[in-house]
Short mmCIF file of C-alpha atoms in Angstrom, two decimals:
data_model
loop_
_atom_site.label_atom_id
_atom_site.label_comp_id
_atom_site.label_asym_id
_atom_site.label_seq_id
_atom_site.Cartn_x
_atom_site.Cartn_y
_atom_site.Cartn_z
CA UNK A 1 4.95 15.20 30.79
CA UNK A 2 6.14 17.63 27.99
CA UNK A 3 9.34 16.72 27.91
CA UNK A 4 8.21 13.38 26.69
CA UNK A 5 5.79 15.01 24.54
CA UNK A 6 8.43 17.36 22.86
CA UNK A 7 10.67 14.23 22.00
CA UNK A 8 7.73 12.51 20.27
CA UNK A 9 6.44 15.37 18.43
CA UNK A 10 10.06 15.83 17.30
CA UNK A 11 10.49 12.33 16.21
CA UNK A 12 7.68 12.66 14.15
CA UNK A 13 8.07 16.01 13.13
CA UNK A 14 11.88 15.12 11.68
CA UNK A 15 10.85 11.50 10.09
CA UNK A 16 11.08 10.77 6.06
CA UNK A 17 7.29 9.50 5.01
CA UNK A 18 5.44 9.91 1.91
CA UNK A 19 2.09 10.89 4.62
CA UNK A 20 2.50 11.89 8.09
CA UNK A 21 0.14 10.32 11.35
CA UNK A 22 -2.36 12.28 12.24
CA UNK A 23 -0.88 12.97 16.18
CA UNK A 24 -3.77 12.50 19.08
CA UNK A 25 -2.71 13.96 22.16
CA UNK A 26 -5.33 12.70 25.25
CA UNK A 27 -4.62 14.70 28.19
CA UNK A 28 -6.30 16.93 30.46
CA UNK A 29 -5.80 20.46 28.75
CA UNK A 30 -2.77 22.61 30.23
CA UNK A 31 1.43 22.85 29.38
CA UNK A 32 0.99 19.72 26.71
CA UNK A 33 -2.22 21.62 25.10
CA UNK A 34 0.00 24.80 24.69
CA UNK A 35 3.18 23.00 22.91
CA UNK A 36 0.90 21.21 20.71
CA UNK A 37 -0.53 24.32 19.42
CA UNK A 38 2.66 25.45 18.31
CA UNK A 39 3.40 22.06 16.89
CA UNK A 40 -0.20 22.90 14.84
CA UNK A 41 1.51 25.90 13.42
CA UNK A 42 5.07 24.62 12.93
CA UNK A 43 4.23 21.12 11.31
CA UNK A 44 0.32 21.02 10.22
CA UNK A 45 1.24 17.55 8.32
CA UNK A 46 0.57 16.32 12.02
CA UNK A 47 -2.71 17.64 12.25
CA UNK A 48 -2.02 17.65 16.26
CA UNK A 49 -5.46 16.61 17.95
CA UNK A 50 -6.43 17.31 21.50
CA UNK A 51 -8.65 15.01 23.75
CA UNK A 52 -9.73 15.97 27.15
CA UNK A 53 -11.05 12.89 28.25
CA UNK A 54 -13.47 12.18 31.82
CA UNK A 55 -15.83 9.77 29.60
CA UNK A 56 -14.93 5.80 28.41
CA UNK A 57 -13.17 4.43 26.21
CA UNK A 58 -15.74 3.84 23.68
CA UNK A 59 -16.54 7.44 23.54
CA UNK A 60 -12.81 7.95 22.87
CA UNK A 61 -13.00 4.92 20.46
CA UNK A 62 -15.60 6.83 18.23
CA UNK A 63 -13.66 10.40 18.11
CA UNK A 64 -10.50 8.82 16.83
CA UNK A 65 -12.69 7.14 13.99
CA UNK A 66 -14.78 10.07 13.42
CA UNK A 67 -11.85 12.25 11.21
CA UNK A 68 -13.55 15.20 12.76
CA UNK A 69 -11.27 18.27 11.52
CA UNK A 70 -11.82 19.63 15.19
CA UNK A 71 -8.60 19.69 16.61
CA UNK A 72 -9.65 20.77 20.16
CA UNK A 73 -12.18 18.16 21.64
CA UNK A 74 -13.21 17.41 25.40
CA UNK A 75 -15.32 14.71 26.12
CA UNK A 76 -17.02 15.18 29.51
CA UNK A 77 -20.14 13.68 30.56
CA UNK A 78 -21.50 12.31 27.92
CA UNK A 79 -21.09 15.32 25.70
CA UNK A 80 -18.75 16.59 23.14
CA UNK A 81 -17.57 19.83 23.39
CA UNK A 82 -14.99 22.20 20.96
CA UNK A 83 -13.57 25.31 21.76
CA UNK A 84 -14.97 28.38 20.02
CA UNK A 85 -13.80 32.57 20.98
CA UNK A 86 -16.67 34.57 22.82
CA UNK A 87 -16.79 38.14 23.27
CA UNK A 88 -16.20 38.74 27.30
CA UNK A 89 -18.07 41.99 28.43
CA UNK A 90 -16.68 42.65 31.57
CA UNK A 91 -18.33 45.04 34.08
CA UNK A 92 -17.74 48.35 34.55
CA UNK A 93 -16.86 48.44 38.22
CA UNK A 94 -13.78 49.76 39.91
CA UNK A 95 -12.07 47.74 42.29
CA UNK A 96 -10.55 48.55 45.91
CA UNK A 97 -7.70 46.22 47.60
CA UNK A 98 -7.67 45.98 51.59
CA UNK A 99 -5.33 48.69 53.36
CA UNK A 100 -5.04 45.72 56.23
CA UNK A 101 -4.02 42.97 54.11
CA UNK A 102 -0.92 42.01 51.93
CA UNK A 103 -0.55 41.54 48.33
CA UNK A 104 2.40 39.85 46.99
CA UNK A 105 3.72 40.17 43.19
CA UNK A 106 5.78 37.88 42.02
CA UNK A 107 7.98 39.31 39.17
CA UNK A 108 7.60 42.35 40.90
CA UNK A 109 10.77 44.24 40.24
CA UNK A 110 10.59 43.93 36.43
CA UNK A 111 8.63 47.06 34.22
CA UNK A 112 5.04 45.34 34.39
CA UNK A 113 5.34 44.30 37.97
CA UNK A 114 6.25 47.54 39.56
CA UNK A 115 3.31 49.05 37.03
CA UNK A 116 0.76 46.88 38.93
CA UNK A 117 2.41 47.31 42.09
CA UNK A 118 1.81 51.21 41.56
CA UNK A 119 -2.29 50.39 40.53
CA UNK A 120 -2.24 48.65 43.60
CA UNK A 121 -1.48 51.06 45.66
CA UNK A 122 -3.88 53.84 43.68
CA UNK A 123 -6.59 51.32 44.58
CA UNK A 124 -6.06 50.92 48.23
CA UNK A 125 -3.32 48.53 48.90
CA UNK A 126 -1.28 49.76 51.77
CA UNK A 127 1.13 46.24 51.99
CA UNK A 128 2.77 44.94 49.18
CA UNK A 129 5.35 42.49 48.62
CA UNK A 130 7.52 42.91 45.59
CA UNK A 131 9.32 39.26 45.12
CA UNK A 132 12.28 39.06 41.74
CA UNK A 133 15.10 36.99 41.00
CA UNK A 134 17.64 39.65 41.11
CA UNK A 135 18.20 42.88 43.32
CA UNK A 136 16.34 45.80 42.63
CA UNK A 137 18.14 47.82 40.04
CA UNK A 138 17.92 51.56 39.70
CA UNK A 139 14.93 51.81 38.17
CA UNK A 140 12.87 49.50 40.54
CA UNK A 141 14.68 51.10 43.49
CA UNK A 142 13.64 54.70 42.23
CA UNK A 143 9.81 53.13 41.83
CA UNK A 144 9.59 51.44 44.96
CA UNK A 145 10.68 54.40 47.32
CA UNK A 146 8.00 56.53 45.09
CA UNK A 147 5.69 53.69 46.49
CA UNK A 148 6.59 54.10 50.05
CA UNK A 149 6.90 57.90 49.64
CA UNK A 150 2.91 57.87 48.98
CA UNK A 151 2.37 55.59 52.03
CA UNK A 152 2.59 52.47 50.88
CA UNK A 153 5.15 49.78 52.91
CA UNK A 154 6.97 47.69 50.63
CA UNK A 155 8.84 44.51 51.08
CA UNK A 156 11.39 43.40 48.64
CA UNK A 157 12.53 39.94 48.50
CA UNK A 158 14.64 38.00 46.27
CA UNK A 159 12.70 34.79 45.38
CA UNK A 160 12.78 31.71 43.21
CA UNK A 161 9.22 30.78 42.52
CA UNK A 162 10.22 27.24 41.02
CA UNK A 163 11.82 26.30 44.62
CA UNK A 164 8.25 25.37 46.75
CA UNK A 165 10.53 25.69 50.54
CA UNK A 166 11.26 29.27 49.36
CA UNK A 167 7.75 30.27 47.85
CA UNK A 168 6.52 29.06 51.31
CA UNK A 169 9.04 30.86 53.36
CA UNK A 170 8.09 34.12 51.46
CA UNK A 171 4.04 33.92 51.94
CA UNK A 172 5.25 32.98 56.19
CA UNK A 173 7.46 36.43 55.89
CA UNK A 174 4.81 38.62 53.92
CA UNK A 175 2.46 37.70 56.69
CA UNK A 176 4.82 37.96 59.66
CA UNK A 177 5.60 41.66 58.26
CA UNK A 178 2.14 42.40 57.09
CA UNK A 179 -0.31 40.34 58.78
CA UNK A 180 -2.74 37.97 56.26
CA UNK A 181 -2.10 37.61 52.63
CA UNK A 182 -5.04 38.93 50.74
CA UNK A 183 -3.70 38.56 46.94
CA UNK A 184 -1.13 36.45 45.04
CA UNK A 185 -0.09 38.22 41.88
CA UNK A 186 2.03 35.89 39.48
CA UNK A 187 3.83 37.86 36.76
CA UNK A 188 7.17 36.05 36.87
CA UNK A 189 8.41 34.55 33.74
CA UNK A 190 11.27 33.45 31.37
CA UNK A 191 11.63 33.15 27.43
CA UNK A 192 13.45 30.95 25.55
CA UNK A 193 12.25 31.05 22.12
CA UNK A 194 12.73 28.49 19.74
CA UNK A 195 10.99 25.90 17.21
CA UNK A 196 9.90 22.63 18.19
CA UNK A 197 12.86 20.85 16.19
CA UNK A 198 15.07 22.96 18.27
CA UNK A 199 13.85 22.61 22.08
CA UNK A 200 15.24 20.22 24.23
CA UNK A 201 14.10 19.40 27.93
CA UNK A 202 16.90 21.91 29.37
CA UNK A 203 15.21 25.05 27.24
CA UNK A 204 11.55 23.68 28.04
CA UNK A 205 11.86 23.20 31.82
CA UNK A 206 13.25 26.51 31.58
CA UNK A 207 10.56 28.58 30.56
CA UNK A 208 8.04 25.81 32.54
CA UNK A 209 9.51 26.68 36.01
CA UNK A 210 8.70 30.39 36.78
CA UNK A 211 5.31 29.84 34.81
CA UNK A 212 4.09 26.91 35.63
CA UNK A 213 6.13 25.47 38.44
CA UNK A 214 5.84 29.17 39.78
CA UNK A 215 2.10 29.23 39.74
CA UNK A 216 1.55 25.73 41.58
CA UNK A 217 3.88 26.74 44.12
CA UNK A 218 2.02 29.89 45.10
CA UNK A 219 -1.55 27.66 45.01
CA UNK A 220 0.17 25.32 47.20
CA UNK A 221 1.54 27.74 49.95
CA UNK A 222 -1.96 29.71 49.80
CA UNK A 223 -4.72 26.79 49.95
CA UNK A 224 -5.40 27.38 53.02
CA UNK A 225 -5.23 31.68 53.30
CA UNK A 226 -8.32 32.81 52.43
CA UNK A 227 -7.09 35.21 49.39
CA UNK A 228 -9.46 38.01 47.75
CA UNK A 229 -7.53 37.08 43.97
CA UNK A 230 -4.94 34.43 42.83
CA UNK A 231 -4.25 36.03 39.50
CA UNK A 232 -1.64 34.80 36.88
CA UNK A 233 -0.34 36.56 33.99
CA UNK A 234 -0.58 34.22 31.54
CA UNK A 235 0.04 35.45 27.66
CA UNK A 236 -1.81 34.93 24.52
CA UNK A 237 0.44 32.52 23.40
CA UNK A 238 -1.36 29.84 25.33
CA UNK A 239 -4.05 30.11 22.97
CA UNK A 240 -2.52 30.81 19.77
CA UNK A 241 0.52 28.52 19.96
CA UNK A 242 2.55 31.06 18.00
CA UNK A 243 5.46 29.42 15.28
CA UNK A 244 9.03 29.68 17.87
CA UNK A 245 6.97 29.81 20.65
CA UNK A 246 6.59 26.50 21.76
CA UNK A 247 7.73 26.49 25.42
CA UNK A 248 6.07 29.99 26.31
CA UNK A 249 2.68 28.73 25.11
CA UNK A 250 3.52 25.27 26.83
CA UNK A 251 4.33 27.20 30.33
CA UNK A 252 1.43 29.99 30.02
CA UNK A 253 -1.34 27.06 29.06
CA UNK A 254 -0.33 25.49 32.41
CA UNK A 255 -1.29 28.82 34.20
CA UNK A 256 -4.66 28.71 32.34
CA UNK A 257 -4.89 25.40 33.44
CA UNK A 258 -4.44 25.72 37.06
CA UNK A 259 -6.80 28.52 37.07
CA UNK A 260 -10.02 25.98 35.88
CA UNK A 261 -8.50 24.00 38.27
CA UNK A 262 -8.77 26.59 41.42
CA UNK A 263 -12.24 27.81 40.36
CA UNK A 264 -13.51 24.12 40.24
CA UNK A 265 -12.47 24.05 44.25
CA UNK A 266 -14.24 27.34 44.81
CA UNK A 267 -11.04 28.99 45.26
CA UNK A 268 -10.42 32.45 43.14
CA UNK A 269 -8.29 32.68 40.13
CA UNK A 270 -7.87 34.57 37.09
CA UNK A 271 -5.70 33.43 34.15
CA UNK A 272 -5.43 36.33 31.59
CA UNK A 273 -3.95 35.67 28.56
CA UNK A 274 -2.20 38.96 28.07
CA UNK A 275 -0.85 40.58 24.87
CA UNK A 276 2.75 42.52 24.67
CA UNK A 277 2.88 45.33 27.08
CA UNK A 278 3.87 48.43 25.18
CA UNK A 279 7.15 49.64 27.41
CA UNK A 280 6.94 47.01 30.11
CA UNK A 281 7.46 43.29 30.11
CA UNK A 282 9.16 40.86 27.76
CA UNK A 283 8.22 41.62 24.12
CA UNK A 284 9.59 45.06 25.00
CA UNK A 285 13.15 44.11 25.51
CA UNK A 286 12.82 41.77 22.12
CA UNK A 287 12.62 44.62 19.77
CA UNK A 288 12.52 41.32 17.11
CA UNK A 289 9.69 39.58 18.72
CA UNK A 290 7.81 42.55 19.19
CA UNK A 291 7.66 42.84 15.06
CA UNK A 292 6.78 39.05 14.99
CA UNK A 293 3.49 39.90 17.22
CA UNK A 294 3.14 42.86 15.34
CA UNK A 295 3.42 41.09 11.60
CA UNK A 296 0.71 38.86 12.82
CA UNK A 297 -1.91 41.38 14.10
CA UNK A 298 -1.11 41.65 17.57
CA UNK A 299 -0.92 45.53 18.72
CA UNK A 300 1.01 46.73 22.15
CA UNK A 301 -1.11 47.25 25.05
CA UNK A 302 -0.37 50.71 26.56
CA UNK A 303 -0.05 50.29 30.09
CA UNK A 304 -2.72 52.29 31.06
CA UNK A 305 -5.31 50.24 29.02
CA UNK A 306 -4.01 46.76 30.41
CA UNK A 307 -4.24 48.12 34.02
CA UNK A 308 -7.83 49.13 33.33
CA UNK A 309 -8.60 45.52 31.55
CA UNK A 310 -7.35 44.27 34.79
CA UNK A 311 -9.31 45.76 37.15
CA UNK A 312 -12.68 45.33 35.20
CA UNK A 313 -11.48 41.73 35.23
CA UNK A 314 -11.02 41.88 38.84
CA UNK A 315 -14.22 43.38 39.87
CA UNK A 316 -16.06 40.21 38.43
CA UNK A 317 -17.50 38.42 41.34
CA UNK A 318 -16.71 34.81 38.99
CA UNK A 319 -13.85 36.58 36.28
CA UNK A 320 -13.80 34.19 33.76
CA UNK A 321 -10.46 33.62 31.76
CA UNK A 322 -9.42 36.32 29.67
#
Protein backbone atom coordinates (compact mmCIF):
# COMPACT_ATOMS: atom_id res chain seq x y z
CA UNK A 1 0.00 0.00 0.00
CA UNK A 2 1.75 3.44 -0.49
CA UNK A 3 0.66 4.92 2.29
CA UNK A 4 2.65 2.42 4.22
CA UNK A 5 5.36 2.78 1.83
CA UNK A 6 5.52 6.68 2.15
CA UNK A 7 5.81 6.35 6.07
CA UNK A 8 8.78 3.98 5.72
CA UNK A 9 10.59 5.75 3.11
CA UNK A 10 10.10 8.81 5.36
CA UNK A 11 11.38 7.17 8.40
CA UNK A 12 14.33 6.37 6.70
CA UNK A 13 14.66 9.24 4.69
CA UNK A 14 14.57 11.63 8.10
CA UNK A 15 16.89 9.15 10.37
CA UNK A 16 20.56 10.35 11.80
CA UNK A 17 23.19 7.48 10.43
CA UNK A 18 26.68 7.73 9.49
CA UNK A 19 25.45 5.21 6.09
CA UNK A 20 22.00 4.83 4.98
CA UNK A 21 20.20 1.04 3.99
CA UNK A 22 20.13 0.40 0.75
CA UNK A 23 15.87 0.32 0.49
CA UNK A 24 14.47 -2.95 -1.59
CA UNK A 25 11.06 -2.47 -2.53
CA UNK A 26 9.46 -6.16 -3.89
CA UNK A 27 6.26 -5.48 -5.42
CA UNK A 28 4.58 -5.94 -8.58
CA UNK A 29 5.47 -2.61 -10.53
CA UNK A 30 2.63 0.21 -10.38
CA UNK A 31 1.69 3.38 -7.66
CA UNK A 32 4.70 2.03 -5.16
CA UNK A 33 7.20 1.84 -8.36
CA UNK A 34 6.26 5.55 -9.16
CA UNK A 35 6.83 7.05 -5.43
CA UNK A 36 9.98 5.24 -5.21
CA UNK A 37 11.31 6.89 -8.19
CA UNK A 38 10.89 10.11 -6.73
CA UNK A 39 12.33 8.86 -3.50
CA UNK A 40 15.51 7.89 -6.09
CA UNK A 41 15.74 11.52 -6.91
CA UNK A 42 14.91 13.14 -3.56
CA UNK A 43 17.18 10.88 -1.24
CA UNK A 44 19.75 8.72 -3.53
CA UNK A 45 21.56 7.71 -0.03
CA UNK A 46 18.63 5.06 -0.25
CA UNK A 47 19.56 3.75 -3.41
CA UNK A 48 15.65 2.68 -3.70
CA UNK A 49 15.63 -0.86 -5.50
CA UNK A 50 12.71 -2.37 -7.30
CA UNK A 51 11.85 -6.18 -7.48
CA UNK A 52 9.08 -7.51 -9.51
CA UNK A 53 9.01 -10.83 -8.32
CA UNK A 54 6.83 -14.22 -10.04
CA UNK A 55 10.11 -16.49 -9.42
CA UNK A 56 11.35 -18.11 -5.70
CA UNK A 57 12.82 -17.07 -3.14
CA UNK A 58 16.22 -18.15 -3.92
CA UNK A 59 16.19 -16.21 -7.06
CA UNK A 60 15.24 -13.22 -4.86
CA UNK A 61 17.90 -14.45 -2.33
CA UNK A 62 20.72 -14.00 -5.02
CA UNK A 63 19.58 -10.33 -6.35
CA UNK A 64 19.68 -8.87 -2.89
CA UNK A 65 23.36 -10.31 -2.57
CA UNK A 66 24.33 -9.48 -5.98
CA UNK A 67 24.87 -5.31 -5.26
CA UNK A 68 23.76 -5.02 -8.81
CA UNK A 69 23.57 -1.04 -9.34
CA UNK A 70 20.28 -1.88 -11.37
CA UNK A 71 17.69 -0.31 -9.57
CA UNK A 72 14.76 -1.60 -11.70
CA UNK A 73 14.77 -5.53 -11.72
CA UNK A 74 11.87 -8.12 -12.53
CA UNK A 75 12.41 -11.55 -12.06
CA UNK A 76 9.96 -13.61 -14.14
CA UNK A 77 10.45 -17.00 -15.28
CA UNK A 78 13.57 -17.79 -14.68
CA UNK A 79 15.03 -14.68 -16.21
CA UNK A 80 16.24 -11.36 -15.14
CA UNK A 81 15.12 -8.54 -16.78
CA UNK A 82 15.99 -4.38 -16.39
CA UNK A 83 14.28 -1.69 -17.89
CA UNK A 84 16.02 0.12 -20.73
CA UNK A 85 14.13 3.30 -23.22
CA UNK A 86 13.35 2.09 -26.90
CA UNK A 87 12.52 4.23 -29.68
CA UNK A 88 8.55 3.48 -30.47
CA UNK A 89 7.85 4.02 -34.29
CA UNK A 90 4.36 4.16 -34.43
CA UNK A 91 2.43 3.75 -37.73
CA UNK A 92 1.33 6.15 -39.86
CA UNK A 93 -2.36 5.39 -40.02
CA UNK A 94 -5.30 7.60 -39.28
CA UNK A 95 -7.87 6.44 -37.11
CA UNK A 96 -11.87 6.59 -37.37
CA UNK A 97 -14.24 6.22 -34.11
CA UNK A 98 -17.85 4.57 -34.64
CA UNK A 99 -20.74 7.21 -35.42
CA UNK A 100 -23.07 4.31 -33.58
CA UNK A 101 -21.19 3.94 -30.51
CA UNK A 102 -20.33 6.11 -27.38
CA UNK A 103 -17.15 7.40 -26.13
CA UNK A 104 -16.90 8.68 -22.71
CA UNK A 105 -14.02 11.17 -21.39
CA UNK A 106 -13.48 11.41 -18.15
CA UNK A 107 -11.97 14.86 -17.23
CA UNK A 108 -13.79 15.98 -20.03
CA UNK A 109 -14.70 19.53 -19.21
CA UNK A 110 -11.13 20.65 -18.41
CA UNK A 111 -8.75 22.32 -21.58
CA UNK A 112 -7.25 18.81 -22.70
CA UNK A 113 -10.48 16.94 -22.40
CA UNK A 114 -12.71 19.10 -24.47
CA UNK A 115 -9.43 19.17 -27.03
CA UNK A 116 -9.86 15.37 -27.46
CA UNK A 117 -13.44 15.51 -27.28
CA UNK A 118 -13.23 17.93 -30.43
CA UNK A 119 -10.54 15.14 -32.33
CA UNK A 120 -13.12 12.86 -31.59
CA UNK A 121 -15.61 14.17 -33.23
CA UNK A 122 -13.21 15.24 -36.48
CA UNK A 123 -12.61 11.49 -36.57
CA UNK A 124 -16.08 10.17 -36.60
CA UNK A 125 -17.47 10.08 -33.17
CA UNK A 126 -21.05 11.11 -33.27
CA UNK A 127 -21.76 10.22 -29.15
CA UNK A 128 -19.70 11.48 -26.60
CA UNK A 129 -19.91 11.70 -23.02
CA UNK A 130 -18.08 14.53 -21.35
CA UNK A 131 -17.90 13.42 -17.40
CA UNK A 132 -15.99 16.47 -14.70
CA UNK A 133 -16.18 17.18 -11.20
CA UNK A 134 -17.64 20.53 -11.51
CA UNK A 135 -20.29 22.21 -13.91
CA UNK A 136 -19.31 23.23 -17.15
CA UNK A 137 -17.94 26.71 -16.97
CA UNK A 138 -18.04 29.20 -19.79
CA UNK A 139 -15.48 28.03 -21.66
CA UNK A 140 -16.50 24.26 -21.74
CA UNK A 141 -20.12 25.37 -22.27
CA UNK A 142 -19.03 27.59 -25.37
CA UNK A 143 -16.92 24.24 -26.65
CA UNK A 144 -19.45 21.78 -26.13
CA UNK A 145 -22.42 23.56 -28.02
CA UNK A 146 -19.60 24.12 -30.92
CA UNK A 147 -19.58 20.21 -30.61
CA UNK A 148 -23.22 19.70 -30.97
CA UNK A 149 -23.47 22.60 -33.49
CA UNK A 150 -21.26 20.27 -35.95
CA UNK A 151 -23.52 17.25 -35.19
CA UNK A 152 -22.16 15.74 -32.56
CA UNK A 153 -24.67 14.82 -29.28
CA UNK A 154 -23.06 15.45 -26.13
CA UNK A 155 -23.80 14.36 -22.66
CA UNK A 156 -22.46 16.18 -19.73
CA UNK A 157 -22.33 14.65 -16.42
CA UNK A 158 -20.90 15.55 -13.21
CA UNK A 159 -18.90 12.51 -11.96
CA UNK A 160 -16.56 11.32 -9.25
CA UNK A 161 -14.39 8.68 -10.78
CA UNK A 162 -12.96 7.53 -7.25
CA UNK A 163 -16.75 6.56 -6.18
CA UNK A 164 -17.12 2.85 -8.22
CA UNK A 165 -21.52 3.08 -7.65
CA UNK A 166 -21.21 6.39 -9.58
CA UNK A 167 -18.57 5.37 -12.34
CA UNK A 168 -21.06 2.47 -12.89
CA UNK A 169 -24.16 4.51 -12.94
CA UNK A 170 -22.48 6.80 -15.60
CA UNK A 171 -21.26 3.88 -18.20
CA UNK A 172 -25.48 2.42 -17.49
CA UNK A 173 -26.55 6.26 -18.52
CA UNK A 174 -23.99 6.77 -21.51
CA UNK A 175 -25.44 3.59 -22.87
CA UNK A 176 -29.11 4.16 -22.06
CA UNK A 177 -28.63 7.66 -24.01
CA UNK A 178 -26.29 6.38 -26.61
CA UNK A 179 -26.57 2.79 -27.01
CA UNK A 180 -23.00 0.61 -26.41
CA UNK A 181 -19.92 2.15 -25.05
CA UNK A 182 -17.20 1.87 -27.60
CA UNK A 183 -14.24 3.91 -25.75
CA UNK A 184 -13.28 4.88 -22.17
CA UNK A 185 -11.05 7.92 -22.21
CA UNK A 186 -9.42 8.64 -18.68
CA UNK A 187 -7.94 12.14 -18.45
CA UNK A 188 -9.13 13.03 -14.94
CA UNK A 189 -6.59 14.01 -12.46
CA UNK A 190 -5.45 16.01 -9.35
CA UNK A 191 -1.97 17.53 -8.17
CA UNK A 192 -0.71 17.95 -5.02
CA UNK A 193 2.86 18.54 -5.25
CA UNK A 194 5.17 18.04 -2.62
CA UNK A 195 8.50 16.16 -1.40
CA UNK A 196 8.47 12.91 0.10
CA UNK A 197 9.34 14.38 3.71
CA UNK A 198 6.29 16.41 3.23
CA UNK A 199 3.36 13.95 1.99
CA UNK A 200 1.17 12.43 4.26
CA UNK A 201 -1.62 9.75 3.44
CA UNK A 202 -4.38 12.67 3.17
CA UNK A 203 -2.18 14.49 0.15
CA UNK A 204 -1.26 10.93 -1.39
CA UNK A 205 -4.75 9.38 -1.53
CA UNK A 206 -5.52 12.57 -3.00
CA UNK A 207 -3.79 12.61 -6.10
CA UNK A 208 -4.21 8.39 -6.07
CA UNK A 209 -8.07 8.60 -6.39
CA UNK A 210 -8.92 10.27 -9.78
CA UNK A 211 -5.71 8.48 -11.23
CA UNK A 212 -5.58 5.43 -10.04
CA UNK A 213 -8.76 4.71 -8.16
CA UNK A 214 -10.34 6.48 -11.31
CA UNK A 215 -8.82 4.14 -13.80
CA UNK A 216 -9.81 0.75 -11.93
CA UNK A 217 -13.17 1.96 -11.61
CA UNK A 218 -13.73 2.50 -15.31
CA UNK A 219 -11.93 -1.24 -16.00
CA UNK A 220 -14.30 -2.53 -13.56
CA UNK A 221 -17.65 -1.08 -14.95
CA UNK A 222 -16.38 -1.95 -18.65
CA UNK A 223 -15.02 -5.73 -18.34
CA UNK A 224 -17.61 -6.94 -19.78
CA UNK A 225 -18.50 -4.07 -22.88
CA UNK A 226 -16.62 -4.96 -25.57
CA UNK A 227 -14.67 -1.42 -25.97
CA UNK A 228 -12.60 -0.45 -29.27
CA UNK A 229 -9.82 1.60 -26.63
CA UNK A 230 -9.47 1.93 -22.79
CA UNK A 231 -6.94 4.70 -22.89
CA UNK A 232 -5.45 6.54 -19.80
CA UNK A 233 -3.58 9.65 -19.71
CA UNK A 234 -0.95 8.86 -17.70
CA UNK A 235 2.15 11.55 -17.49
CA UNK A 236 5.81 11.21 -17.74
CA UNK A 237 6.24 11.47 -14.29
CA UNK A 238 5.56 7.79 -13.87
CA UNK A 239 8.75 7.14 -15.39
CA UNK A 240 10.94 9.81 -14.31
CA UNK A 241 9.85 10.16 -10.68
CA UNK A 242 10.48 13.90 -10.85
CA UNK A 243 12.00 15.70 -7.25
CA UNK A 244 8.19 17.18 -5.57
CA UNK A 245 6.47 14.89 -7.53
CA UNK A 246 6.05 12.01 -5.56
CA UNK A 247 2.28 11.35 -5.48
CA UNK A 248 1.68 12.29 -9.29
CA UNK A 249 4.28 9.73 -10.36
CA UNK A 250 2.84 7.31 -7.60
CA UNK A 251 -0.90 7.78 -9.12
CA UNK A 252 0.18 7.91 -13.00
CA UNK A 253 2.53 4.54 -12.50
CA UNK A 254 -0.70 2.87 -11.30
CA UNK A 255 -2.38 3.80 -14.70
CA UNK A 256 0.67 2.27 -16.49
CA UNK A 257 0.20 -0.50 -14.41
CA UNK A 258 -3.30 -1.38 -15.02
CA UNK A 259 -2.74 -1.02 -18.61
CA UNK A 260 -0.03 -4.33 -18.64
CA UNK A 261 -2.55 -5.59 -16.64
CA UNK A 262 -5.64 -5.22 -19.29
CA UNK A 263 -3.44 -6.23 -22.26
CA UNK A 264 -2.35 -9.46 -20.37
CA UNK A 265 -6.39 -10.36 -20.36
CA UNK A 266 -6.62 -9.52 -24.04
CA UNK A 267 -8.52 -6.53 -23.23
CA UNK A 268 -7.30 -3.02 -24.98
CA UNK A 269 -5.46 -0.36 -23.20
CA UNK A 270 -3.12 2.32 -23.75
CA UNK A 271 -1.18 4.07 -20.96
CA UNK A 272 0.66 7.14 -22.44
CA UNK A 273 2.91 8.80 -20.43
CA UNK A 274 2.22 12.30 -21.60
CA UNK A 275 4.37 15.47 -21.32
CA UNK A 276 2.86 19.14 -20.35
CA UNK A 277 0.25 20.19 -22.76
CA UNK A 278 1.16 23.61 -24.05
CA UNK A 279 -2.32 25.68 -23.18
CA UNK A 280 -4.35 22.76 -21.89
CA UNK A 281 -4.07 20.61 -18.83
CA UNK A 282 -2.30 20.97 -15.50
CA UNK A 283 1.28 22.25 -16.00
CA UNK A 284 -0.52 25.10 -17.79
CA UNK A 285 -2.28 26.55 -14.85
CA UNK A 286 1.24 26.06 -12.73
CA UNK A 287 3.07 28.73 -14.53
CA UNK A 288 5.95 27.47 -11.68
CA UNK A 289 5.86 23.88 -12.55
CA UNK A 290 5.80 24.49 -16.05
CA UNK A 291 9.56 26.15 -15.61
CA UNK A 292 10.48 23.08 -13.40
CA UNK A 293 9.66 20.70 -16.57
CA UNK A 294 11.12 23.16 -18.63
CA UNK A 295 14.63 23.58 -16.47
CA UNK A 296 14.89 19.89 -16.83
CA UNK A 297 14.46 19.40 -20.63
CA UNK A 298 10.95 18.78 -20.93
CA UNK A 299 9.33 21.06 -23.87
CA UNK A 300 5.29 21.80 -24.12
CA UNK A 301 3.43 19.68 -26.41
CA UNK A 302 1.31 21.90 -28.74
CA UNK A 303 -1.96 20.49 -28.87
CA UNK A 304 -2.03 19.73 -32.27
CA UNK A 305 1.12 17.48 -32.09
CA UNK A 306 -0.20 15.47 -28.94
CA UNK A 307 -3.56 14.86 -30.75
CA UNK A 308 -1.63 13.49 -33.71
CA UNK A 309 0.77 11.26 -31.24
CA UNK A 310 -2.52 10.00 -30.10
CA UNK A 311 -4.06 8.84 -32.91
CA UNK A 312 -0.89 7.14 -34.45
CA UNK A 313 -0.93 5.49 -31.02
CA UNK A 314 -4.40 4.52 -31.49
CA UNK A 315 -4.25 3.07 -34.88
CA UNK A 316 -1.79 0.33 -33.50
CA UNK A 317 -3.62 -2.89 -33.66
CA UNK A 318 -1.33 -3.91 -30.06
CA UNK A 319 -0.25 0.14 -28.99
CA UNK A 320 2.32 -0.47 -26.75
CA UNK A 321 2.88 2.05 -23.78
CA UNK A 322 4.00 5.31 -24.69
Amino acid sequence: EPAEFLALAQALAGGARLEAPRLYLVAPEGALWGLARTLAHEHPELRPTRIDLDTGAESLAAELLSGDPEDEVALRGGGRFVRRLERFRPADEAVAFSPGGAYLVTGGLGGLGLAVAGWLAARGARRIALAGRSAPGEAAAAAVRSLREGGAEVLVRSLDVADPRAVRSAVDEVERTFGPLRGVFHLAGTLDDGTILSLDRARLDRALAPKRDGAWNLHAATIDRPLDHFVLFSSAASLLGPPGQGSHAAANAALDALSTARRALGLPAVSIAWGPWARLGQAARDAKRGARLAALGIANIRPEEGLAALERLLAEPTPAPA
